[in-house]
Amino acid sequence: MLRLHDTATGQVEPLRQRDAGRVSMYVCGPTVYDVPHLGHGRFSLVFDVLRRYLLFGGLDVDYVSNITDIDDKIIARAAAEGRPPDQVAAEFEAVWWQVMRSLGVLAPTHAPRATQWVAPMVDLVGELLATGKAYVTAGGVYLSVGSVDGYGLLARQSLDSLRSGARVDVGEEKRSPLDFALWKRAKPGEPAWDAPFGAGRPGWHTECVAMSLGLLGDGFDLHGGGADLAFPHHENERAQAVALGRRFAGHWAHNGWVVVEGEKMSKSLGNFTSLTDLLQRSDPRAYRLLVLRSHYRSPIEVTPPTVADAEKGLARLDALARRFALARLDAPGAAPEAVTAEGALAAGADASSVEAFTSRMDDDLDASGALAGVFDLVTRANVAADGGRSDEARRLAVTVVQLCGALGLALRGGGPDEAGGPGTPDGPTAALVAERDAARAARDFARADAIREQLAGAGWVVEDGPGGTTIRR
RNA sequence: GGCGGCGUGGCCGAGUGGUUCAGGCAGGGGCCUGCAAAGCCCCCUACCCGGGUUCGAUUCCCGGCGCCGCCUCCA
């Protein structure tokens, strides 16, 4: 049974299910006003790993992750570029899904767009007004947080203490600095939807309430996102649900930062902040491995050296898959379909290793520890193979591939038909390989080395094994 | 000002009141190999500082120092 840190209590607690055998989770998705950055990648990977691990345990998972496609930033960018906001949103949403695919993130069960949920949001704001806990101003509708019991839970601070630190914007019509917009009245030229309290657009915090409750129902199991969403975003979502007397998320999970050279990543810090850049420069699986290597709540350093380190770790895993000609879990995309414990065992994985993996992961998703166990299996598999114990070796190697698959890591066994694999050498290249084998058989090592140079020049890594020369990219 | 987190061996990064241990990467030495690559073995080996609790603390408590984050849009 998975135990997971809950931001609301500050404790690691069992992740309870409202409906037996089924987990309902909501993860705050991106505002699509720009290309995704490393932080988007991290939360997507973290919650993908969580989801996969729940699936691994045989649970069904309803996974909802939204697209915020109407927002001040989108409007600002559209205005700056002289095009409609929905065009900006559509462009960056497309980039988003493409990046998610390349990271091997399983597609959400539902991926609602804010603009398609405006009607429920208008209803929700109307209900809040009816309770008297929300109020209308010239600029829109605000929620009075002082009327909400327990406001500050996720910040783990009292309302008073939050108030004392709050910065007050001049010119706002809020009754309290912490009150937040449920609805923003449209200024001329801005996109607007009709509402009884004035045409405008929803405030950011409102959409997640409407969509999570609408798609997953009251008292859904888990709400997640990056640590900076805990306050105020998630707190403000919770406040709305509480104000309406509805049961909201049963458990809150937040992942840690991406840092660059010791500081929170920011767009001003140049290199590697864009996820698309990272994925162009390195194996997308390396970022997943990097994320898996540290605890999900810890900050991670993502820099060229740490990425390179992860790529080398990946190479060790791939080499094992190659040695045993395993790893077909990557079809059809960059990541495997969900792997279940049952499926892993049926595929021949070692039961005690699966158990060890499970107990690590059950402990607040200790992926780093689980991964250490996997690397241990790599060594054991190689040792067994070197020692001629091929059945044992194969069982351990299968375990590695299956457990990596459970974490969403597709290993590459070097098969020519493998998605994302090296591809089949063309005729002339294959002829060179054959010629090199002949030269080695004839002990013409000068010729063999020359051919290796030539192949290396074309980007092939040459490996001589008992069965002859193999090459790979 | 309020609240929270972190400080581990060359680097990254887990974990724990006590004999041996994370794990990866890098480095050194060996084995294997025609040479490489891959693989295996061995070595390098830590817990910010000062008190306290304890038979014993890197692990618990207190204090200090340093770093980081949230309190404002932010993954």
XYZ file of N, CA, C and O (backbone and C1' of nucleotides) in Angstrom, chain A residues 37 39-40 73 157 161 166-167 204 226 228-229 257-258 262 264 293-295 298 309 312 316 368 372 375 379 382 386 436 440 445 449 452 463-464, chain B residues 1-6 10-16 22-26 33-41 67-75:
396
model
N 8.867 24.490 -19.829
C 10.218 24.531 -19.286
C 10.490 23.281 -18.446
O 9.643 22.397 -18.336
N 10.585 22.715 -15.340
C 9.677 22.473 -14.231
C 8.413 21.753 -14.672
O 7.919 20.871 -13.973
N 7.921 22.118 -15.831
C 6.767 21.404 -16.371
C 7.118 19.932 -16.592
O 6.320 19.037 -16.332
N -1.646 35.911 -19.291
C -0.400 35.801 -20.054
C -0.660 35.465 -21.514
O 0.056 35.917 -22.409
N 0.100 27.808 7.424
C 0.181 29.081 8.133
C -1.236 29.547 8.443
O -2.177 29.217 7.728
N -1.095 35.133 9.829
C 0.311 35.150 9.461
C 0.462 35.362 7.959
O 1.382 36.057 7.512
N 1.428 39.481 3.269
C 0.861 39.725 1.953
C 1.250 41.091 1.422
O 1.310 42.072 2.153
N 1.522 41.106 0.161
C 1.800 42.398 -0.478
C 0.504 42.907 -1.079
O -0.274 42.147 -1.649
N -8.024 32.023 -12.494
C -7.271 30.775 -12.649
C -7.712 29.692 -11.665
O -7.883 28.522 -12.027
N 3.193 21.242 -8.827
C 4.476 21.741 -8.354
C 4.331 22.420 -7.001
O 3.250 22.889 -6.640
N 5.141 25.166 -5.826
C 4.723 26.562 -5.747
C 3.221 26.722 -5.972
O 2.680 27.804 -5.790
N 2.559 25.631 -6.345
C 1.116 25.722 -6.502
C 0.372 25.533 -5.189
O -0.807 25.861 -5.077
N 11.343 21.608 -6.627
C 11.816 22.467 -7.709
C 12.835 21.862 -8.637
O 13.591 20.999 -8.237
N 12.910 22.429 -9.792
C 14.106 22.295 -10.606
C 14.976 23.504 -10.276
O 14.492 24.640 -10.278
N 21.943 25.922 -8.067
C 21.572 26.204 -6.692
C 20.401 27.139 -6.507
O 19.966 27.366 -5.390
N 16.399 28.459 -7.755
C 15.183 28.088 -8.460
C 15.297 28.499 -9.922
O 15.709 29.603 -10.226
N 16.034 9.707 -9.977
C 17.179 9.493 -9.100
C 17.086 10.245 -7.787
O 17.789 9.938 -6.842
N 16.283 11.275 -7.745
C 16.159 11.995 -6.480
C 14.707 11.906 -6.021
O 13.812 11.578 -6.791
N 14.510 12.185 -4.771
C 13.160 12.118 -4.234
C 12.291 13.200 -4.871
O 12.756 14.306 -5.113
N 12.389 16.637 -3.316
C 13.654 17.360 -3.228
C 13.852 18.216 -4.463
O 13.351 17.889 -5.532
N 25.344 12.705 -16.808
C 25.460 11.623 -15.840
C 24.293 10.635 -15.994
O 24.474 9.424 -15.991
N 24.593 8.466 -18.973
C 25.516 7.343 -18.815
C 24.870 6.197 -18.043
O 25.116 5.026 -18.328
N 24.106 2.225 -19.314
C 24.358 0.959 -18.622
C 23.111 0.064 -18.663
O 23.209 -1.155 -18.855
N 14.424 6.695 -5.972
C 15.878 6.602 -5.939
C 16.322 5.264 -5.359
O 17.208 4.601 -5.891
N 18.150 2.177 -7.235
C 19.392 1.571 -6.755
C 19.264 0.053 -6.811
O 20.203 -0.652 -7.199
N 19.684 -1.089 -10.364
C 21.088 -1.118 -10.802
C 21.833 -2.300 -10.177
O 22.734 -2.864 -10.787
N 23.979 -5.465 -12.171
C 25.237 -6.123 -11.847
C 25.034 -7.625 -11.672
O 25.784 -8.440 -12.221
N 24.586 -9.379 -14.956
C 25.836 -9.499 -15.703
C 26.750 -10.554 -15.087
O 27.396 -11.319 -15.796
N 28.076 -13.758 -16.938
C 29.513 -14.044 -17.040
C 29.830 -15.424 -16.475
O 30.751 -16.094 -16.937
N 34.693 -6.699 -41.800
C 35.507 -6.591 -40.595
C 35.567 -7.947 -39.892
O 36.627 -8.361 -39.400
N 38.960 -9.951 -39.051
C 39.341 -10.395 -37.708
C 39.574 -11.903 -37.690
O 40.510 -12.388 -37.045
N 44.296 -7.442 -38.211
C 43.759 -6.469 -37.279
C 43.908 -5.041 -37.768
O 43.135 -4.165 -37.400
N 40.772 -2.656 -37.666
C 40.767 -1.363 -36.964
C 40.408 -0.229 -37.914
O 39.729 0.725 -37.537
N 36.774 -0.202 -38.289
C 36.123 0.336 -37.094
C 36.166 1.868 -37.118
O 35.183 2.535 -36.808
N 31.052 -3.009 -31.478
C 31.330 -3.911 -30.362
C 31.569 -5.316 -30.895
O 30.753 -5.859 -31.638
N 32.671 -5.897 -30.457
C 32.961 -7.272 -30.836
C 32.495 -8.192 -29.723
O 32.886 -8.016 -28.570
P 13.841 39.441 10.823
O 12.266 39.722 10.721
C 11.570 40.291 11.812
C 10.092 40.121 11.591
C 9.632 38.685 11.407
O 9.414 38.033 12.649
C 8.727 39.979 9.684
P 9.645 36.458 12.803
O 8.387 35.884 12.030
C 7.081 35.969 12.595
C 6.090 35.264 11.700
C 6.439 33.827 11.371
O 6.047 32.926 12.393
C 5.882 34.945 9.387
P 6.934 31.637 12.699
O 6.666 30.748 11.401
C 5.358 30.247 11.150
C 5.324 29.559 9.807
C 6.348 28.448 9.610
O 5.968 27.232 10.229
C 6.293 29.820 7.688
P 7.123 26.213 10.683
O 7.709 25.694 9.294
C 6.931 24.806 8.505
C 7.582 24.606 7.166
C 8.931 23.916 7.144
O 8.850 22.529 7.363
C 8.921 25.702 5.600
P 10.144 21.762 7.928
O 11.091 21.677 6.648
C 10.682 20.935 5.505
C 11.652 21.163 4.372
C 13.087 20.766 4.636
O 13.295 19.378 4.518
C 13.043 22.881 3.580
P 14.428 18.693 5.379
O 15.759 19.114 4.605
C 15.948 18.733 3.247
C 17.089 19.518 2.653
C 18.448 19.310 3.311
O 19.096 18.152 2.813
C 18.083 21.624 3.002
P 35.800 14.108 -1.226
O 36.321 14.200 -2.718
C 36.801 15.440 -3.213
C 36.382 15.615 -4.647
C 34.870 15.635 -4.862
O 34.327 16.913 -4.651
C 35.857 14.155 -6.401
P 32.842 17.016 -4.078
O 31.983 16.730 -5.387
C 31.971 17.659 -6.463
C 31.097 17.137 -7.582
C 29.673 16.782 -7.174
O 28.833 17.918 -7.143
C 30.570 15.010 -8.433
P 27.563 17.872 -6.132
O 26.612 16.795 -6.813
C 25.982 17.082 -8.055
C 25.157 15.900 -8.493
C 24.077 15.455 -7.526
O 22.914 16.241 -7.613
C 25.239 13.572 -8.327
P 21.969 16.409 -6.329
O 21.632 14.921 -5.882
C 20.758 14.097 -6.651
C 20.718 12.718 -6.043
C 20.243 12.687 -4.603
O 18.829 12.672 -4.560
C 22.228 11.426 -4.798
P 18.129 12.717 -3.129
O 18.100 11.173 -2.759
C 17.830 10.766 -1.450
C 17.864 9.268 -1.420
C 17.617 8.680 -0.039
O 16.228 8.553 0.193
C 19.534 7.688 -0.983
P 15.663 9.027 1.612
O 16.335 7.987 2.604
C 16.106 6.586 2.438
C 17.075 5.827 3.307
C 17.109 6.264 4.764
O 16.090 5.648 5.507
C 19.314 6.114 3.938
P 15.604 6.331 6.879
O 16.604 5.694 7.928
C 16.647 4.273 8.131
C 17.852 3.939 8.952
C 17.960 4.701 10.278
O 17.203 4.090 11.294
C 20.019 4.801 9.143
P 27.763 2.707 1.974
O 26.333 2.620 1.263
C 26.227 2.260 -0.088
C 24.861 1.675 -0.320
C 24.546 1.400 -1.780
O 24.976 0.108 -2.139
C 22.797 2.655 -0.819
P 26.035 -0.016 -3.307
O 25.299 0.720 -4.513
C 24.195 0.107 -5.157
C 23.557 1.094 -6.092
C 24.518 1.778 -7.055
O 24.831 0.959 -8.165
C 23.151 3.402 -6.066
P 26.174 1.161 -8.947
O 25.902 2.510 -9.745
C 24.857 2.581 -10.703
C 24.755 3.974 -11.234
C 26.045 4.544 -11.794
O 26.268 4.115 -13.123
C 25.074 6.125 -10.351
P 27.726 3.911 -13.630
O 28.289 5.402 -13.682
C 27.697 6.349 -14.556
C 28.307 7.707 -14.325
C 29.827 7.769 -14.381
O 30.320 7.781 -15.701
C 29.063 8.984 -12.520
P 31.725 7.120 -15.972
O 32.730 8.093 -15.213
C 32.887 9.424 -15.676
C 33.794 10.180 -14.737
C 35.158 9.548 -14.489
O 36.070 9.809 -15.539
C 34.233 10.229 -12.436
P 40.744 -13.457 -22.840
O 40.392 -12.258 -23.811
C 39.162 -12.233 -24.533
C 39.070 -10.974 -25.336
C 40.237 -10.696 -26.277
O 40.068 -11.405 -27.498
C 39.655 -8.714 -25.089
P 41.255 -12.192 -28.088
O 42.340 -11.073 -28.366
C 43.714 -11.407 -28.345
C 44.503 -10.378 -29.083
C 44.285 -8.930 -28.637
O 45.048 -8.647 -27.473
C 44.262 -9.046 -30.982
P 44.350 -7.883 -26.253
O 44.123 -6.424 -26.853
C 45.234 -5.629 -27.214
C 44.770 -4.406 -27.949
C 43.683 -3.608 -27.241
O 44.220 -2.781 -26.227
C 43.154 -3.827 -29.528
P 43.298 -2.318 -25.045
O 42.236 -1.484 -25.884
C 40.985 -1.207 -25.353
C 40.146 -0.579 -26.425
C 38.697 -0.403 -26.023
O 38.531 0.805 -25.302
C 38.793 -1.457 -28.119
P 37.790 0.751 -23.901
O 36.302 0.462 -24.350
C 35.629 1.361 -25.218
C 34.357 0.717 -25.709
C 33.488 0.123 -24.608
O 32.683 1.091 -23.996
C 33.748 -1.444 -26.338
P 32.388 0.985 -22.437
O 31.526 -0.339 -22.326
C 30.219 -0.388 -22.873
C 29.694 -1.796 -22.794
C 29.751 -2.434 -21.418
O 28.660 -2.045 -20.609
C 30.646 -3.926 -22.986
P 28.889 -1.879 -19.047
O 29.314 -3.351 -18.607
C 28.379 -4.419 -18.684
C 29.052 -5.706 -18.286
C 29.739 -5.685 -16.930
O 28.821 -5.830 -15.873
C 31.159 -6.686 -18.511
P 29.138 -5.178 -14.475
O 30.187 -6.206 -13.868
C 29.823 -7.566 -13.679
C 31.030 -8.338 -13.227
C 31.767 -7.734 -12.044
O 31.160 -8.066 -10.813
C 33.325 -8.284 -13.717
P 31.264 -7.054 -9.605
O 32.755 -7.298 -9.121
C 33.160 -8.572 -8.638
C 34.624 -8.532 -8.304
C 35.041 -7.370 -7.411
O 34.772 -7.633 -6.044
C 36.543 -7.541 -9.212
P 24.603 32.314 2.748
O 23.843 31.179 1.941
C 24.516 30.460 0.925
C 23.665 29.306 0.456
C 22.259 29.667 0.001
O 22.226 30.216 -1.307
C 22.157 27.777 1.389
P 21.083 31.239 -1.630
O 19.797 30.305 -1.716
C 19.747 29.263 -2.661
C 18.526 28.419 -2.446
C 17.194 29.155 -2.439
O 16.760 29.520 -3.730
C 17.219 27.579 -0.690
P 15.782 30.738 -3.860
O 14.393 30.144 -3.371
C 13.806 29.069 -4.060
C 12.657 28.511 -3.274
C 11.510 29.464 -3.010
O 10.679 29.614 -4.141
C 11.991 28.253 -1.052
P 9.838 30.932 -4.280
O 8.673 30.726 -3.230
C 7.719 29.691 -3.412
C 6.739 29.699 -2.275
C 6.136 31.060 -1.960
O 5.082 31.400 -2.843
C 6.857 30.069 0.037
P 4.884 32.907 -3.161
O 4.333 33.483 -1.781
C 3.138 32.952 -1.218
C 2.865 33.608 0.099
C 2.823 35.125 0.077
O 1.556 35.558 -0.409
C 4.063 34.393 1.939
P 1.365 37.014 -0.966
O 1.170 36.649 -2.500
C 0.210 37.369 -3.306
C 0.810 37.593 -4.656
C 1.283 36.293 -5.341
O 0.230 35.639 -6.071
C 2.930 38.023 -5.508
P -0.694 36.195 -7.138
O -0.331 35.379 -8.439
C -1.083 35.592 -9.637
C -0.259 35.196 -10.811
C 0.358 33.806 -10.781
O -0.590 32.816 -11.088
C 1.917 35.354 -11.603
P -0.290 31.307 -10.674
O 1.203 30.934 -11.055
C 1.495 30.091 -12.171
C 2.972 30.033 -12.385
C 3.703 28.830 -11.768
O 3.768 27.672 -12.549
C 4.885 30.832 -11.356
P 3.643 27.787 -14.275
O 4.086 26.269 -14.383
C 3.199 25.199 -14.438
C 3.545 24.237 -13.324
C 3.537 24.883 -11.969
O 2.245 24.986 -11.470
C 5.462 23.550 -12.208
